[in-house]
Coordinates of C-alpha atoms and ligand atoms in Angstrom, one line a residue:
M88 CA 109.6 61.2 9.6
A89 CA 107.6 60.7 6.4
E90 CA 105.5 57.1 6.2
S91 CA 106.2 54.5 3.7
F92 CA 103.0 54.4 1.0
V93 CA 102.1 52.8 -2.4
Y94 CA 100.0 55.5 -4.1
S95 CA 98.0 55.7 -7.5
Q96 CA 95.2 57.3 -9.2
P97 CA 94.9 56.0 -13.0
V98 CA 92.2 58.4 -13.7
K99 CA 92.4 61.5 -16.3
I100 CA 90.2 64.5 -15.0
W101 CA 88.9 66.9 -16.5
F102 CA 87.3 69.8 -14.2
G103 CA 85.5 72.9 -14.1
E104 CA 82.2 74.8 -15.4
G105 CA 81.5 74.1 -18.7
K106 CA 84.1 71.3 -19.4
F107 CA 81.1 68.9 -20.3
S108 CA 81.0 71.5 -24.1
C109 CA 83.7 69.9 -24.7
L110 CA 83.0 66.4 -25.1
G111 CA 83.4 66.0 -28.6
Q112 CA 87.3 67.1 -28.3
I113 CA 87.5 64.8 -25.6
L114 CA 86.2 61.5 -27.5
D115 CA 88.9 62.5 -30.6
E116 CA 91.4 62.8 -27.9
M117 CA 90.7 59.3 -26.0
K118 CA 90.5 58.6 -29.9
I119 CA 86.3 57.2 -28.7
R120 CA 84.9 55.8 -32.4
S121 CA 81.4 54.4 -30.4
A122 CA 80.7 54.9 -27.3
V123 CA 77.1 53.9 -25.7
L124 CA 75.5 57.0 -23.5
V125 CA 74.4 54.8 -19.7
C126 CA 72.0 58.0 -18.2
G127 CA 68.7 58.3 -15.6
K128 CA 65.3 60.4 -16.6
H129 CA 66.3 63.3 -16.0
F130 CA 69.3 63.5 -18.7
S131 CA 68.2 61.8 -20.6
P132 CA 66.3 64.5 -23.4
R133 CA 70.3 65.6 -23.1
A134 CA 71.6 62.8 -24.8
K135 CA 69.4 62.5 -27.3
A136 CA 70.7 66.1 -28.0
L137 CA 74.4 64.9 -28.3
M138 CA 73.6 62.1 -29.8
Q139 CA 72.1 64.0 -33.1
A140 CA 75.3 66.0 -32.9
D141 CA 78.2 63.3 -32.5
P142 CA 77.6 59.8 -34.6
R143 CA 80.5 59.0 -32.3
L144 CA 77.6 58.4 -29.4
T145 CA 76.2 55.7 -31.2
A146 CA 73.4 53.6 -28.8
L147 CA 72.0 55.0 -24.9
F148 CA 70.5 52.7 -21.6
D149 CA 68.3 55.5 -20.1
G150 CA 66.5 53.4 -17.6
V151 CA 68.7 54.1 -14.7
E152 CA 67.3 54.1 -11.5
Q153 CA 68.5 54.7 -7.7
N154 CA 70.7 51.6 -6.9
P155 CA 70.9 50.5 -10.0
Q156 CA 69.8 46.5 -11.4
L157 CA 71.7 44.2 -12.9
S158 CA 69.5 44.1 -14.8
G159 CA 70.1 47.3 -16.2
I160 CA 73.7 46.6 -16.7
E161 CA 72.6 43.7 -19.4
Q162 CA 70.8 46.2 -21.1
T163 CA 73.7 48.1 -21.9
V164 CA 76.2 44.9 -22.0
A165 CA 74.4 44.1 -25.2
L166 CA 74.0 47.9 -27.3
C167 CA 77.9 48.3 -26.6
R168 CA 77.9 44.3 -28.1
E169 CA 74.9 45.3 -30.7
H170 CA 77.0 48.8 -31.9
G171 CA 80.5 46.7 -31.6
A172 CA 81.5 50.5 -29.0
D173 CA 84.8 50.8 -27.6
A174 CA 83.0 53.4 -24.6
V175 CA 80.9 53.8 -22.3
I176 CA 80.1 56.6 -20.9
G177 CA 78.3 56.7 -17.1
I178 CA 76.9 60.7 -17.3
G179 CA 74.5 60.7 -13.7
G180 CA 75.0 60.3 -9.7
G181 CA 76.7 56.8 -9.4
S182 CA 73.8 55.2 -10.6
A183 CA 74.3 56.0 -14.0
M184 CA 78.1 56.2 -13.5
D185 CA 78.2 52.5 -11.7
T186 CA 76.3 50.5 -14.2
A187 CA 78.8 52.4 -17.1
K188 CA 81.0 50.9 -15.7
F189 CA 80.7 47.1 -14.8
A190 CA 78.2 47.1 -18.4
A191 CA 82.2 48.2 -20.0
A192 CA 84.1 45.3 -18.0
V193 CA 82.0 43.3 -19.5
S194 CA 81.2 43.7 -22.9
S195 CA 84.6 43.5 -24.0
N196 CA 85.0 39.9 -21.5
P197 CA 82.9 36.2 -22.4
G198 CA 79.7 35.7 -20.1
S199 CA 77.2 37.8 -18.3
A200 CA 76.9 40.8 -16.0
L201 CA 74.9 38.0 -13.9
D202 CA 78.2 35.9 -14.4
Y203 CA 81.0 38.0 -12.9
Y204 CA 78.2 39.3 -10.0
E205 CA 77.6 35.7 -8.8
G206 CA 81.8 35.0 -9.1
R207 CA 80.8 32.7 -11.9
R208 CA 83.9 34.4 -14.2
S209 CA 86.5 36.9 -13.4
F210 CA 87.5 40.2 -15.1
D211 CA 90.2 40.8 -17.5
A212 CA 90.8 44.2 -17.0
G213 CA 93.1 44.1 -19.9
S214 CA 90.5 44.3 -22.4
R215 CA 88.2 46.5 -21.1
L216 CA 86.2 48.9 -23.4
T217 CA 87.0 52.8 -22.2
I218 CA 85.2 54.1 -19.2
L219 CA 84.0 57.6 -19.2
A220 CA 82.6 58.6 -16.3
V221 CA 80.8 62.4 -15.6
P222 CA 79.1 63.1 -12.5
T223 CA 76.0 65.3 -12.3
T224 CA 75.7 64.8 -7.8
A225 CA 78.4 66.0 -6.3
G226 CA 78.6 62.9 -3.5
T227 CA 79.5 59.4 -4.9
G228 CA 83.1 59.7 -6.1
S229 CA 82.4 56.8 -8.8
E230 CA 84.6 59.1 -11.2
V231 CA 88.3 58.3 -9.9
T232 CA 87.1 54.2 -8.3
Q233 CA 87.8 51.0 -9.3
V234 CA 83.6 50.3 -7.6
S235 CA 80.5 49.3 -8.6
V236 CA 77.3 49.1 -6.6
V237 CA 74.4 47.5 -7.7
S238 CA 72.0 45.5 -6.6
R239 CA 69.6 42.6 -7.6
G240 CA 66.5 42.8 -6.7
T241 CA 66.4 43.7 -3.4
E242 CA 70.2 42.5 -2.3
K243 CA 72.7 45.1 -2.6
K244 CA 76.4 43.9 -3.3
T245 CA 79.7 46.6 -4.1
I246 CA 81.8 44.9 -6.4
N247 CA 85.6 46.4 -6.0
N248 CA 87.1 45.2 -8.9
P249 CA 90.4 46.6 -11.4
A250 CA 88.4 46.8 -14.6
F251 CA 86.2 49.1 -13.6
M252 CA 88.0 52.0 -12.7
P253 CA 87.4 55.1 -15.3
T254 CA 89.3 55.7 -17.7
A255 CA 88.7 59.1 -17.7
A256 CA 86.3 61.5 -16.2
I257 CA 84.7 64.7 -17.1
V258 CA 83.8 66.8 -13.0
D259 CA 82.0 69.7 -14.3
P260 CA 79.5 71.3 -11.8
E261 CA 77.2 73.0 -13.5
L262 CA 76.3 69.4 -14.5
S263 CA 74.7 69.3 -10.3
A264 CA 72.4 72.6 -10.8
S265 CA 69.6 70.9 -11.7
V266 CA 70.1 68.5 -8.3
P267 CA 66.7 68.7 -6.0
P268 CA 67.7 69.9 -1.9
R269 CA 67.4 67.1 -0.6
T270 CA 69.6 64.7 -3.0
T271 CA 71.9 67.7 -2.7
M272 CA 71.7 67.0 1.1
N273 CA 72.1 63.4 1.2
T274 CA 75.0 63.0 -1.5
G275 CA 76.5 65.9 0.2
L276 CA 77.3 63.6 3.6
D277 CA 78.2 61.2 1.4
A278 CA 80.3 63.4 0.1
L279 CA 81.6 63.8 3.4
A280 CA 81.1 60.6 4.7
H281 CA 84.2 59.6 1.8
A282 CA 86.3 61.4 2.9
L283 CA 85.5 60.9 7.0
E284 CA 85.9 56.8 6.5
G285 CA 89.1 57.4 4.2
Y286 CA 90.9 59.5 7.0
W287 CA 90.2 57.2 9.9
S288 CA 90.2 53.9 8.0
R289 CA 92.7 51.8 8.8
N290 CA 94.6 51.7 5.5
H291 CA 94.6 55.2 5.6
Q292 CA 97.7 57.3 4.2
P293 CA 98.9 60.4 4.0
I294 CA 98.3 61.9 0.7
S295 CA 94.2 60.5 1.3
D296 CA 94.6 62.6 4.3
L297 CA 95.4 64.7 2.9
M298 CA 92.2 65.2 0.3
A299 CA 90.7 63.7 2.6
I300 CA 90.8 66.9 5.3
E301 CA 90.6 69.6 2.3
A302 CA 87.3 67.4 1.9
V303 CA 85.5 68.0 4.6
G304 CA 86.4 71.8 4.9
L305 CA 85.0 72.3 1.7
V306 CA 82.1 70.7 2.4
L307 CA 81.5 71.9 6.2
A308 CA 81.9 75.5 4.4
N309 CA 79.4 74.9 1.1
L310 CA 76.6 72.1 1.4
E311 CA 74.1 74.5 3.3
R312 CA 74.9 76.7 0.7
A313 CA 74.6 74.3 -1.9
W314 CA 71.5 73.2 -0.9
R315 CA 70.1 76.4 0.1
D316 CA 70.7 77.7 -3.3
G317 CA 70.6 74.9 -6.2
G318 CA 71.4 78.0 -8.6
D319 CA 74.8 79.1 -6.0
R320 CA 77.9 78.8 -8.7
E321 CA 80.3 78.9 -6.0
A322 CA 78.8 76.4 -3.7
R323 CA 77.5 74.2 -6.8
A324 CA 81.7 74.5 -7.7
N325 CA 83.0 73.8 -4.1
M326 CA 80.6 70.9 -3.5
A327 CA 81.6 69.1 -7.1
Y328 CA 85.3 69.4 -6.4
A329 CA 85.2 68.3 -3.0
A330 CA 83.5 64.7 -3.3
L331 CA 86.4 64.3 -6.4
L332 CA 88.6 64.6 -3.1
G333 CA 86.5 62.2 -1.1
G334 CA 86.6 59.8 -4.4
L335 CA 90.1 59.7 -4.3
S336 CA 90.3 59.5 -0.2
F337 CA 88.7 56.7 -0.2
A338 CA 89.7 55.3 -2.9
L339 CA 93.2 53.5 -1.5
P340 CA 92.1 53.0 2.1
K341 CA 88.7 52.0 1.8
T342 CA 85.5 53.5 3.5
A343 CA 84.8 52.1 7.5
A344 CA 82.0 51.6 10.0
S345 CA 79.4 54.3 8.4
H346 CA 79.5 52.6 5.1
A347 CA 78.5 49.7 6.7
C348 CA 76.4 50.4 8.3
S349 CA 74.6 52.2 5.2
Y350 CA 74.3 48.6 3.8
P351 CA 71.3 47.6 5.5
L352 CA 69.8 50.8 6.4
S353 CA 69.6 51.2 2.0
E354 CA 68.2 47.2 2.2
D355 CA 65.8 46.9 4.4
Y356 CA 65.1 50.4 5.1
H357 CA 65.3 51.9 1.5
L358 CA 67.4 54.5 2.9
P359 CA 69.5 56.3 0.0
H360 CA 72.8 55.8 -0.6
G361 CA 73.7 59.1 1.3
E362 CA 70.9 59.5 4.2
A363 CA 72.1 55.9 4.7
C364 CA 75.9 56.8 5.5
A365 CA 74.7 60.4 7.3
F366 CA 72.7 58.0 9.9
T367 CA 75.6 57.1 11.9
L368 CA 77.9 59.1 10.6
D369 CA 77.5 61.7 12.9
S370 CA 77.5 58.4 16.3
L371 CA 80.6 57.6 14.8
V372 CA 82.7 61.1 15.0
R373 CA 82.6 60.3 18.5
I374 CA 83.6 56.2 18.8
N375 CA 85.7 57.3 17.1
A376 CA 87.2 60.0 18.0
D377 CA 90.9 60.8 19.1
E378 CA 94.0 62.1 18.0
R379 CA 94.4 62.4 15.1
L380 CA 90.4 63.1 13.9
E381 CA 90.7 66.2 16.6
A382 CA 93.8 67.5 14.6
L383 CA 91.1 67.6 11.3
C384 CA 88.9 69.4 13.3
R385 CA 91.3 71.9 13.9
A386 CA 92.7 71.9 10.7
V387 CA 89.1 73.1 9.4
G388 CA 88.8 75.7 11.9
L389 CA 86.3 73.0 13.8
T390 CA 87.1 73.3 17.7
G391 CA 87.0 69.6 17.6
T392 CA 85.6 65.9 16.7
E393 CA 81.8 67.6 19.6
E394 CA 81.9 70.1 17.0
L395 CA 81.9 67.7 13.7
A396 CA 79.1 65.3 15.2
R397 CA 77.0 68.5 16.3
R398 CA 77.9 69.8 12.4
I399 CA 77.0 66.9 10.8
A400 CA 73.7 66.5 13.0
E401 CA 72.2 70.1 11.8
L402 CA 72.8 69.0 8.7
K403 CA 70.8 66.1 8.6
E404 CA 68.3 68.1 10.4
L405 CA 68.2 70.6 7.8
G406 CA 68.3 68.9 4.6
G407 CA 65.2 66.3 6.4
L408 CA 67.0 63.5 6.3
R409 CA 65.8 60.6 8.8
T410 CA 68.0 60.2 11.7
R411 CA 66.5 58.0 14.1
L412 CA 65.4 54.5 14.0
S413 CA 61.9 54.8 15.0
Q414 CA 61.6 57.0 11.9
L415 CA 62.4 53.7 9.7
E416 CA 59.6 51.0 9.5
N417 CA 59.6 48.0 10.9
V418 CA 62.8 48.0 12.7
D419 CA 64.5 44.6 13.2
L420 CA 67.2 45.7 15.8
D421 CA 69.3 42.9 16.2
K422 CA 68.9 42.0 13.0
L423 CA 70.1 45.5 11.5
C424 CA 73.2 45.0 14.3
R425 CA 74.1 41.1 13.1
D426 CA 74.2 42.7 9.4
C427 CA 75.6 45.8 10.0
A428 CA 79.4 43.5 12.6
A429 CA 79.2 41.2 9.5
H430 CA 79.6 43.8 6.6
P431 CA 82.8 43.4 5.5
L432 CA 84.2 47.3 5.3
M433 CA 83.0 47.1 9.9
K434 CA 87.8 45.9 9.3
N435 CA 87.9 49.0 8.3
N436 CA 87.3 50.9 11.2
P437 CA 90.1 51.8 13.5
V438 CA 87.3 51.0 17.1
P439 CA 86.5 47.7 16.7
L440 CA 82.3 47.7 17.3
D441 CA 80.7 44.2 17.6
E442 CA 76.9 43.7 17.0
A443 CA 76.9 44.6 21.7
A444 CA 79.0 47.8 20.8
L445 CA 76.6 48.5 17.3
R446 CA 73.5 48.0 19.3
E447 CA 74.9 50.0 22.0
M448 CA 75.2 53.1 19.1
F449 CA 72.1 52.0 17.6
L450 CA 70.2 52.3 21.1
K451 CA 71.4 56.1 21.8
L452 CA 69.0 56.2 17.3
Q453 CA 65.8 55.3 18.8
Ligands
NAD1341 P1 71.7 58.4 -8.1 O1 72.8 58.4 -8.8 O2 70.6 57.3 -7.1 O3 70.6 59.7 -8.5 C1 69.7 60.2 -6.9 C2 68.3 61.0 -8.0 O4 69.3 61.8 -8.4 C3 68.4 59.6 -9.3 O5 66.7 60.2 -8.9 C4 68.9 60.9 -10.1 O6 68.0 60.3 -12.0 C5 69.0 61.5 -9.7 N1 69.9 62.3 -10.4 C6 70.7 62.7 -10.7 N2 71.7 63.8 -11.4 C7 70.5 65.1 -11.4 C8 70.9 66.3 -12.0 N3 72.1 66.9 -12.1 N4 69.2 66.9 -12.1 C9 68.6 66.2 -11.0 N5 68.7 64.8 -11.4 C10 70.0 64.4 -10.5 O7 72.5 58.3 -6.3 P2 73.6 59.2 -6.3 O8 73.8 59.9 -4.6 O9 74.9 60.5 -6.6 O10 74.6 57.5 -6.8 C11 74.3 56.5 -6.0 C12 74.7 55.2 -6.0 O11 76.1 55.3 -5.9 C13 74.2 54.5 -4.9 O12 73.8 53.1 -5.5 C14 75.9 54.2 -4.6 O13 76.1 52.7 -3.6 C15 76.2 54.2 -5.2 N6 77.7 54.3 -5.0 C16 78.5 54.2 -5.5 C17 80.3 54.7 -5.2 C18 81.8 54.6 -5.6 O14 82.4 54.4 -6.0 N7 81.0 53.3 -7.4 C19 80.3 54.9 -4.5 C20 79.6 55.7 -3.1 C21 77.8 55.3 -3.6

């Protein structure tokens, strides 16, 4: 019998090769008069060219870095207020999109980004600026989630708020053609982690499950190809689709233990987000193995969870990602286990994992 659930997905999505060239028409359709562009260094020259061609693109913040800082959001907010912007367009990986989403929510509300980061103020979601999210990596799915991950110094916080939900997304696989191999592997494994964690989350639900299964199959069939040859258009397109589906898979159920562990691994040992999620992903496939996960494996053509775990380990090895604690500097295992166990996302894991269980897992990764 079909289970009961509540499903919603409010983001309008333009998907396909070359779709980004329709930006002008999309701005028309969205009735955008003045937009601030947000990106990192790799997209900055193209953003400047776009601004020359379209007067509605009124300002640019091109200082987004990996693990985006609150200060970048404050600078974007200042530009939005100065130019009376009605939209923010985040073009890049999760770092650029998360900066744009947070800035759009703050700009039309009183106070500073720090007020909201520290919880001193709360957003009136109805008054935020229009958010257009344009991914250039195939990983985070931030274009369809109400999550923004921001850092203040070394502290990294995930803030989940309806005010951050993009109004629309343009997912154009061509934009990811220039992603270097290592980032292709990191981000692709992030997409896989989203799909698997959305699927095994305690809050999983039927529509999200379907997208998760499709995303896992696409990543397993295309990530290695995209990593070997960034110019493989079919593999890039399939990975862009997989990342989008991965985002939709976890948007409602939320992620679980691999993401919970990724925060201490990023904060204390500076692993990029995807690499940090992948660090424990194969271990968690083994820990979370049950009949549902076996069914997912069979649906994507694998013999079972053991083959899935082995395939993840092979991809990490191939991409040169760190897979052992001995590859990290000055590991404090007690703190690592304590921080992972205390992360709120740990509660979503289907198998309860306390500090002792996490220690057992990490000891096998020495
Ligand atoms: P990123 O945005 O940090 O980008 C990684 C690097 O790749 C950067 O140096 C960037 O400039 C470069 N880059 C991006 N696109 C490129 C391209 N087309 N060509 C060449 N270089 C390119 O990495 P990411 O993995 O996409 O995002 C990670 C961030 O997103 C983390 O902060 C993570 O916590 C967050 N995140 C957010 C969500 C969400 O739902 N909001 C989900 C997962 C992760």
